Amino acid sequence: MKNRNLLIGFLLFHGLVVLVGANLYHFSKVPSWLDQAITFYSSWTGGGHSYTFFSPDVGHQNVAKAFLLMEDDQIVEDAYGSGGSSFEMRLSSLLHSLYNAQTHELSARILAAHALNKHPGARLVVISIGKYVPPDIAGHRAGRAADYQEFYRGTFFAQAE
Amino acid sequence: MNIPSLFPAGSAAPLRWLGFLRVGVALTIMFKIISEWSYAGLLYGRAGVVQELISEALLNPLTPALHHLLHLFPASAGDHWLIYGFLSLNFAAAVLLLLDIGTVGAALLCWLCHLLVFNNSPLTTYGVDSFLLTLTFYTFLFHVIFSSRQRRGEAGADGQLVRLSLGLLRFHLCVVYFIAGISKLRGATWLSGEAVWHAVTQPQFYTFATPLIMPVLTLPMVVPLLTWGTLAAEISYPVLIWIRPLRRLVFGSIILMHLFIGVVLGLKLFAWTMIVFNVAAFGTAILPAGRSSGAEQPVVATA
């Protein structure tokens, strides 16, 4: 009976965390200890996550390009975040965080390290990050093409350990 | 030798929904591992696309992650073999969960494995990971609460615990849709009716279906109807799903929405995971065989 009451208590508690955590970030004044406690609990149980998919707006997709200068002076170009594979989906999640301007440099370094690892002969890599702006429906009917608006560009070199 | 059935003989009992959850979660884990197999080193290795140094800075120190596990082994073992060994173990646990063999242990292993993966690289996680963590946790928790004999209908289950457990699953799903719906009301593209167009035209969501559906989407009012229909389905779900005459319509609408997400936007695993969540939560109240079961019906109380 004691275990049963404990279980019932836990199920009710979990439901409460689901409710509070789901909408936590819409409250203006959430004590930081509560925020941390729910984040910790949700990282173990999934209860307390926020569910704001495609909101408040779908927005434009961030995409990244890597231009690698190879040892033979050839340019190799890679694009990230535009494929449908599981890996590309996850890269898109990474690129989505680029709406925060403070992460541009960090994310560009991540992509540069990945590109230089993938192409060991490269002398340098230029990372270009921008948003892909498709035409609206009227523009699409008129045959207008999508636009790539670059908002970050950086050049990186491999550094021997 | 008896080959274990996916849905045991007693699955028409009040715990049939738990059979849906177990099978759905096991298949989701298997699909996920198969789809990520060829990129696993890049996704989860210490020198993967998001290196350990960066992930570590974003993690709560009390939250375990896969690279913590990798550190228990000498570097000479190589991340490659450790990661594929880990994924193989996770896959084996999912197979056992699917077949209902050693179910509590298999569910525990599935939850812990996904926990380690989920927390390994916060920058590259998306909706599937979050929901799979939720569902693996529930699968483990509910299999601890209800014994295999209770799940097979050979012993009575505590009615209050059955109702509370299934109620929690349903409540969680209702919270998901309600929050997803109302948070969209702040978005200009959702209110103007253009949001679905913005989603379909993103390069990451380009699939075989994109060129087929574009001519339909450019017809007058199709995109606004899909956009506002999504809003209506999500916001009304937590209320209308409880009204018996409307339940099938609401359930069908939300499943259609997820099929659209899976087929047209290519988010197949996310769509599948949400369908599993829906079927586990409300399937017994919707599917014909469930009419005589489910938590709405009396349950033998043994407490």
Tab-separated table of N, CA, C and O in Angstrom, chain A residues 55-115:
chain	number	residue	atom	x	y	z
A	55	SER	N	7.327	27.234	-34.155
A	55	SER	CA	6.662	28.402	-33.607
A	55	SER	C	7.697	29.335	-32.966
A	55	SER	O	8.778	28.889	-32.611
A	56	PRO	N	7.405	30.613	-32.801
A	56	PRO	CA	6.120	31.202	-33.205
A	56	PRO	C	5.939	31.263	-34.730
A	56	PRO	O	4.818	31.381	-35.191
A	57	ASP	N	7.036	31.181	-35.482
A	57	ASP	CA	6.914	31.167	-36.940
A	57	ASP	C	7.783	30.056	-37.509
A	57	ASP	O	8.733	29.613	-36.864
A	58	VAL	N	7.488	29.638	-38.727
A	58	VAL	CA	8.324	28.625	-39.370
A	58	VAL	C	9.688	29.238	-39.710
A	58	VAL	O	10.733	28.631	-39.514
A	59	GLY	N	9.681	30.454	-40.153
A	59	GLY	CA	10.942	31.160	-40.417
A	59	GLY	C	11.668	30.624	-41.638
A	59	GLY	O	11.227	29.678	-42.286
A	60	HIS	N	12.786	31.256	-41.927
A	60	HIS	CA	13.603	30.816	-43.051
A	60	HIS	C	14.694	29.881	-42.546
A	60	HIS	O	15.214	30.066	-41.445
A	61	GLN	N	15.055	28.925	-43.362
A	61	GLN	CA	16.047	27.937	-42.937
A	61	GLN	C	17.466	28.476	-43.074
A	61	GLN	O	17.807	29.091	-44.094
A	62	ASN	N	18.256	28.241	-42.061
A	62	ASN	CA	19.682	28.572	-42.170
A	62	ASN	C	20.401	27.441	-42.895
A	62	ASN	O	20.152	26.271	-42.627
A	63	VAL	N	21.275	27.798	-43.785
A	63	VAL	CA	22.098	26.793	-44.467
A	63	VAL	C	23.554	27.259	-44.411
A	63	VAL	O	23.832	28.450	-44.206
A	64	ALA	N	24.463	26.337	-44.573
A	64	ALA	CA	25.888	26.681	-44.519
A	64	ALA	C	26.603	26.056	-45.700
A	64	ALA	O	26.220	24.979	-46.183
A	65	LYS	N	27.617	26.761	-46.158
A	65	LYS	CA	28.441	26.240	-47.252
A	65	LYS	C	29.898	26.287	-46.805
A	65	LYS	O	30.300	27.209	-46.092
A	66	ALA	N	30.641	25.288	-47.232
A	66	ALA	CA	32.086	25.273	-46.949
A	66	ALA	C	32.827	25.273	-48.279
A	66	ALA	O	32.537	24.445	-49.151
A	67	PHE	N	33.751	26.225	-48.443
A	67	PHE	CA	34.585	26.278	-49.653
A	67	PHE	C	36.011	25.928	-49.222
A	67	PHE	O	36.639	26.700	-48.470
A	68	LEU	N	36.499	24.778	-49.684
A	68	LEU	CA	37.823	24.318	-49.243
A	68	LEU	C	38.850	24.519	-50.352
A	68	LEU	O	38.605	24.142	-51.510
A	69	LEU	N	39.973	25.126	-49.977
A	69	LEU	CA	41.077	25.272	-50.924
A	69	LEU	C	42.011	24.082	-50.721
A	69	LEU	O	42.638	23.934	-49.670
A	70	MET	N	42.088	23.230	-51.753
A	70	MET	CA	42.866	22.003	-51.624
A	70	MET	C	44.341	22.256	-51.975
A	70	MET	O	44.703	23.317	-52.481
A	71	GLU	N	45.167	21.245	-51.702
A	71	GLU	CA	46.606	21.376	-51.948
A	71	GLU	C	46.919	21.661	-53.418
A	71	GLU	O	47.879	22.332	-53.740
A	72	ASP	N	46.084	21.143	-54.324
A	72	ASP	CA	46.320	21.356	-55.764
A	72	ASP	C	45.597	22.607	-56.279
A	72	ASP	O	45.352	22.743	-57.465
A	73	ASP	N	45.232	23.515	-55.370
A	73	ASP	CA	44.581	24.792	-55.685
A	73	ASP	C	43.162	24.641	-56.256
A	73	ASP	O	42.601	25.609	-56.759
A	74	GLN	N	42.612	23.439	-56.167
A	74	GLN	CA	41.218	23.257	-56.568
A	74	GLN	C	40.309	23.706	-55.416
A	74	GLN	O	40.690	23.656	-54.245
A	75	ILE	N	39.117	24.156	-55.769
A	75	ILE	CA	38.129	24.534	-54.750
A	75	ILE	C	37.095	23.412	-54.647
A	75	ILE	O	36.530	22.980	-55.653
A	76	VAL	N	36.864	22.945	-53.434
A	76	VAL	CA	35.821	21.935	-53.195
A	76	VAL	C	34.717	22.607	-52.387
A	76	VAL	O	34.998	23.319	-51.414
A	77	GLU	N	33.464	22.403	-52.796
A	77	GLU	CA	32.345	23.044	-52.085
A	77	GLU	C	31.450	21.990	-51.441
A	77	GLU	O	31.085	21.009	-52.076
A	78	ASP	N	31.130	22.177	-50.181
A	78	ASP	CA	30.187	21.309	-49.467
A	78	ASP	C	29.018	22.171	-48.985
A	78	ASP	O	29.213	23.346	-48.656
A	79	ALA	N	27.835	21.597	-48.932
A	79	ALA	CA	26.674	22.307	-48.380
A	79	ALA	C	26.135	21.519	-47.195
A	79	ALA	O	26.179	20.289	-47.190
A	80	TYR	N	25.668	22.222	-46.195
A	80	TYR	CA	25.161	21.559	-44.980
A	80	TYR	C	23.728	21.998	-44.688
A	80	TYR	O	23.372	23.147	-44.874
A	81	GLY	N	22.956	21.055	-44.170
A	81	GLY	CA	21.612	21.367	-43.701
A	81	GLY	C	20.554	21.334	-44.787
A	81	GLY	O	19.451	21.818	-44.575
A	82	SER	N	20.877	20.767	-45.945
A	82	SER	CA	19.875	20.776	-47.012
A	82	SER	C	19.443	19.368	-47.425
A	82	SER	O	18.558	19.219	-48.265
A	83	GLY	N	20.041	18.351	-46.866
A	83	GLY	CA	19.681	16.976	-47.247
A	83	GLY	C	18.617	16.409	-46.329
A	83	GLY	O	18.247	17.015	-45.329
A	84	GLY	N	18.125	15.221	-46.663
A	84	GLY	CA	17.060	14.620	-45.874
A	84	GLY	C	17.522	13.479	-44.988
A	84	GLY	O	16.709	12.839	-44.328
A	85	SER	N	18.839	13.222	-44.939
A	85	SER	CA	19.311	12.111	-44.114
A	85	SER	C	19.242	12.489	-42.637
A	85	SER	O	19.109	13.666	-42.280
A	86	SER	N	19.345	11.464	-41.816
A	86	SER	CA	19.297	11.692	-40.377
A	86	SER	C	20.428	12.630	-39.934
A	86	SER	O	20.239	13.498	-39.080
A	87	PHE	N	21.595	12.468	-40.555
A	87	PHE	CA	22.731	13.320	-40.215
A	87	PHE	C	22.456	14.772	-40.592
A	87	PHE	O	22.716	15.701	-39.820
A	88	GLU	N	21.887	14.974	-41.791
A	88	GLU	CA	21.589	16.340	-42.243
A	88	GLU	C	20.506	16.982	-41.368
A	88	GLU	O	20.531	18.175	-41.115
A	89	MET	N	19.543	16.171	-40.929
A	89	MET	CA	18.498	16.683	-40.028
A	89	MET	C	19.140	17.256	-38.764
A	89	MET	O	18.755	18.293	-38.257
A	90	ARG	N	20.140	16.526	-38.266
A	90	ARG	CA	20.779	16.959	-37.027
A	90	ARG	C	21.658	18.183	-37.273
A	90	ARG	O	21.749	19.066	-36.423
A	91	LEU	N	22.285	18.229	-38.436
A	91	LEU	CA	23.051	19.437	-38.769
A	91	LEU	C	22.117	20.641	-38.886
A	91	LEU	O	22.469	21.749	-38.499
A	92	SER	N	20.926	20.407	-39.415
A	92	SER	CA	19.951	21.497	-39.524
A	92	SER	C	19.586	22.024	-38.137
A	92	SER	O	19.392	23.222	-37.958
A	93	SER	N	19.471	21.112	-37.161
A	93	SER	CA	19.193	21.537	-35.786
A	93	SER	C	20.309	22.438	-35.283
A	93	SER	O	20.068	23.465	-34.641
A	94	LEU	N	21.538	22.069	-35.598
A	94	LEU	CA	22.692	22.876	-35.189
A	94	LEU	C	22.616	24.252	-35.857
A	94	LEU	O	22.792	25.288	-35.192
A	95	LEU	N	22.324	24.251	-37.140
A	95	LEU	CA	22.274	25.518	-37.871
A	95	LEU	C	21.110	26.382	-37.406
A	95	LEU	O	21.175	27.608	-37.474
A	96	HIS	N	20.040	25.735	-36.925
A	96	HIS	CA	18.886	26.484	-36.436
A	96	HIS	C	19.290	27.381	-35.260
A	96	HIS	O	18.750	28.471	-35.086
A	97	SER	N	20.260	26.915	-34.473
A	97	SER	CA	20.686	27.714	-33.315
A	97	SER	C	21.404	28.986	-33.757
A	97	SER	O	21.676	29.863	-32.953
A	98	LEU	N	21.675	29.094	-35.062
A	98	LEU	CA	22.378	30.288	-35.550
A	98	LEU	C	21.494	31.522	-35.583
A	98	LEU	O	21.955	32.599	-35.927
A	99	TYR	N	20.213	31.362	-35.241
A	99	TYR	CA	19.395	32.577	-35.101
A	99	TYR	C	19.954	33.431	-33.972
A	99	TYR	O	19.740	34.627	-33.912
A	100	ASN	N	20.658	32.787	-33.082
A	100	ASN	CA	21.341	33.524	-32.017
A	100	ASN	C	22.714	33.955	-32.555
A	100	ASN	O	23.593	33.131	-32.783
A	101	ALA	N	22.879	35.269	-32.754
A	101	ALA	CA	24.099	35.785	-33.403
A	101	ALA	C	25.358	35.438	-32.621
A	101	ALA	O	26.446	35.344	-33.194
A	102	GLN	N	25.206	35.242	-31.298
A	102	GLN	CA	26.393	34.944	-30.480
A	102	GLN	C	26.992	33.574	-30.804
A	102	GLN	O	28.120	33.283	-30.422
A	103	THR	N	26.215	32.731	-31.474
A	103	THR	CA	26.718	31.384	-31.758
A	103	THR	C	27.306	31.255	-33.164
A	103	THR	O	27.739	30.179	-33.545
A	104	HIS	N	27.312	32.334	-33.947
A	104	HIS	CA	27.804	32.241	-35.323
A	104	HIS	C	29.239	31.713	-35.386
A	104	HIS	O	29.553	30.786	-36.123
A	105	GLU	N	30.102	32.351	-34.596
A	105	GLU	CA	31.515	31.999	-34.629
A	105	GLU	C	31.719	30.541	-34.191
A	105	GLU	O	32.444	29.773	-34.831
A	106	LEU	N	31.044	30.178	-33.090
A	106	LEU	CA	31.184	28.824	-32.552
A	106	LEU	C	30.727	27.778	-33.580
A	106	LEU	O	31.428	26.799	-33.841
A	107	SER	N	29.561	28.007	-34.161
A	107	SER	CA	29.032	27.036	-35.112
A	107	SER	C	29.886	26.964	-36.369
A	107	SER	O	30.073	25.887	-36.942
A	108	ALA	N	30.421	28.112	-36.807
A	108	ALA	CA	31.293	28.121	-37.980
A	108	ALA	C	32.550	27.295	-37.703
A	108	ALA	O	33.034	26.561	-38.564
A	109	ARG	N	33.067	27.387	-36.485
A	109	ARG	CA	34.249	26.595	-36.107
A	109	ARG	C	33.921	25.094	-36.120
A	109	ARG	O	34.734	24.270	-36.522
A	110	ILE	N	32.711	24.759	-35.640
A	110	ILE	CA	32.289	23.348	-35.642
A	110	ILE	C	32.265	22.824	-37.075
A	110	ILE	O	32.808	21.747	-37.378
A	111	LEU	N	31.659	23.603	-37.972
A	111	LEU	CA	31.562	23.171	-39.373
A	111	LEU	C	32.932	23.136	-40.031
A	111	LEU	O	33.238	22.241	-40.827
A	112	ALA	N	33.790	24.115	-39.691
A	112	ALA	CA	35.131	24.159	-40.279
A	112	ALA	C	35.931	22.923	-39.857
A	112	ALA	O	36.608	22.284	-40.683
A	113	ALA	N	35.833	22.574	-38.566
A	113	ALA	CA	36.549	21.390	-38.076
A	113	ALA	C	36.054	20.140	-38.791
A	113	ALA	O	36.843	19.272	-39.194
A	114	HIS	N	34.744	20.061	-38.973
A	114	HIS	CA	34.154	18.907	-39.661
A	114	HIS	C	34.628	18.857	-41.114
A	114	HIS	O	35.031	17.795	-41.615
A	115	ALA	N	34.609	20.005	-41.801
A	115	ALA	CA	35.003	20.050	-43.221
A	115	ALA	C	36.486	19.705	-43.384
A	115	ALA	O	36.867	18.966	-44.306
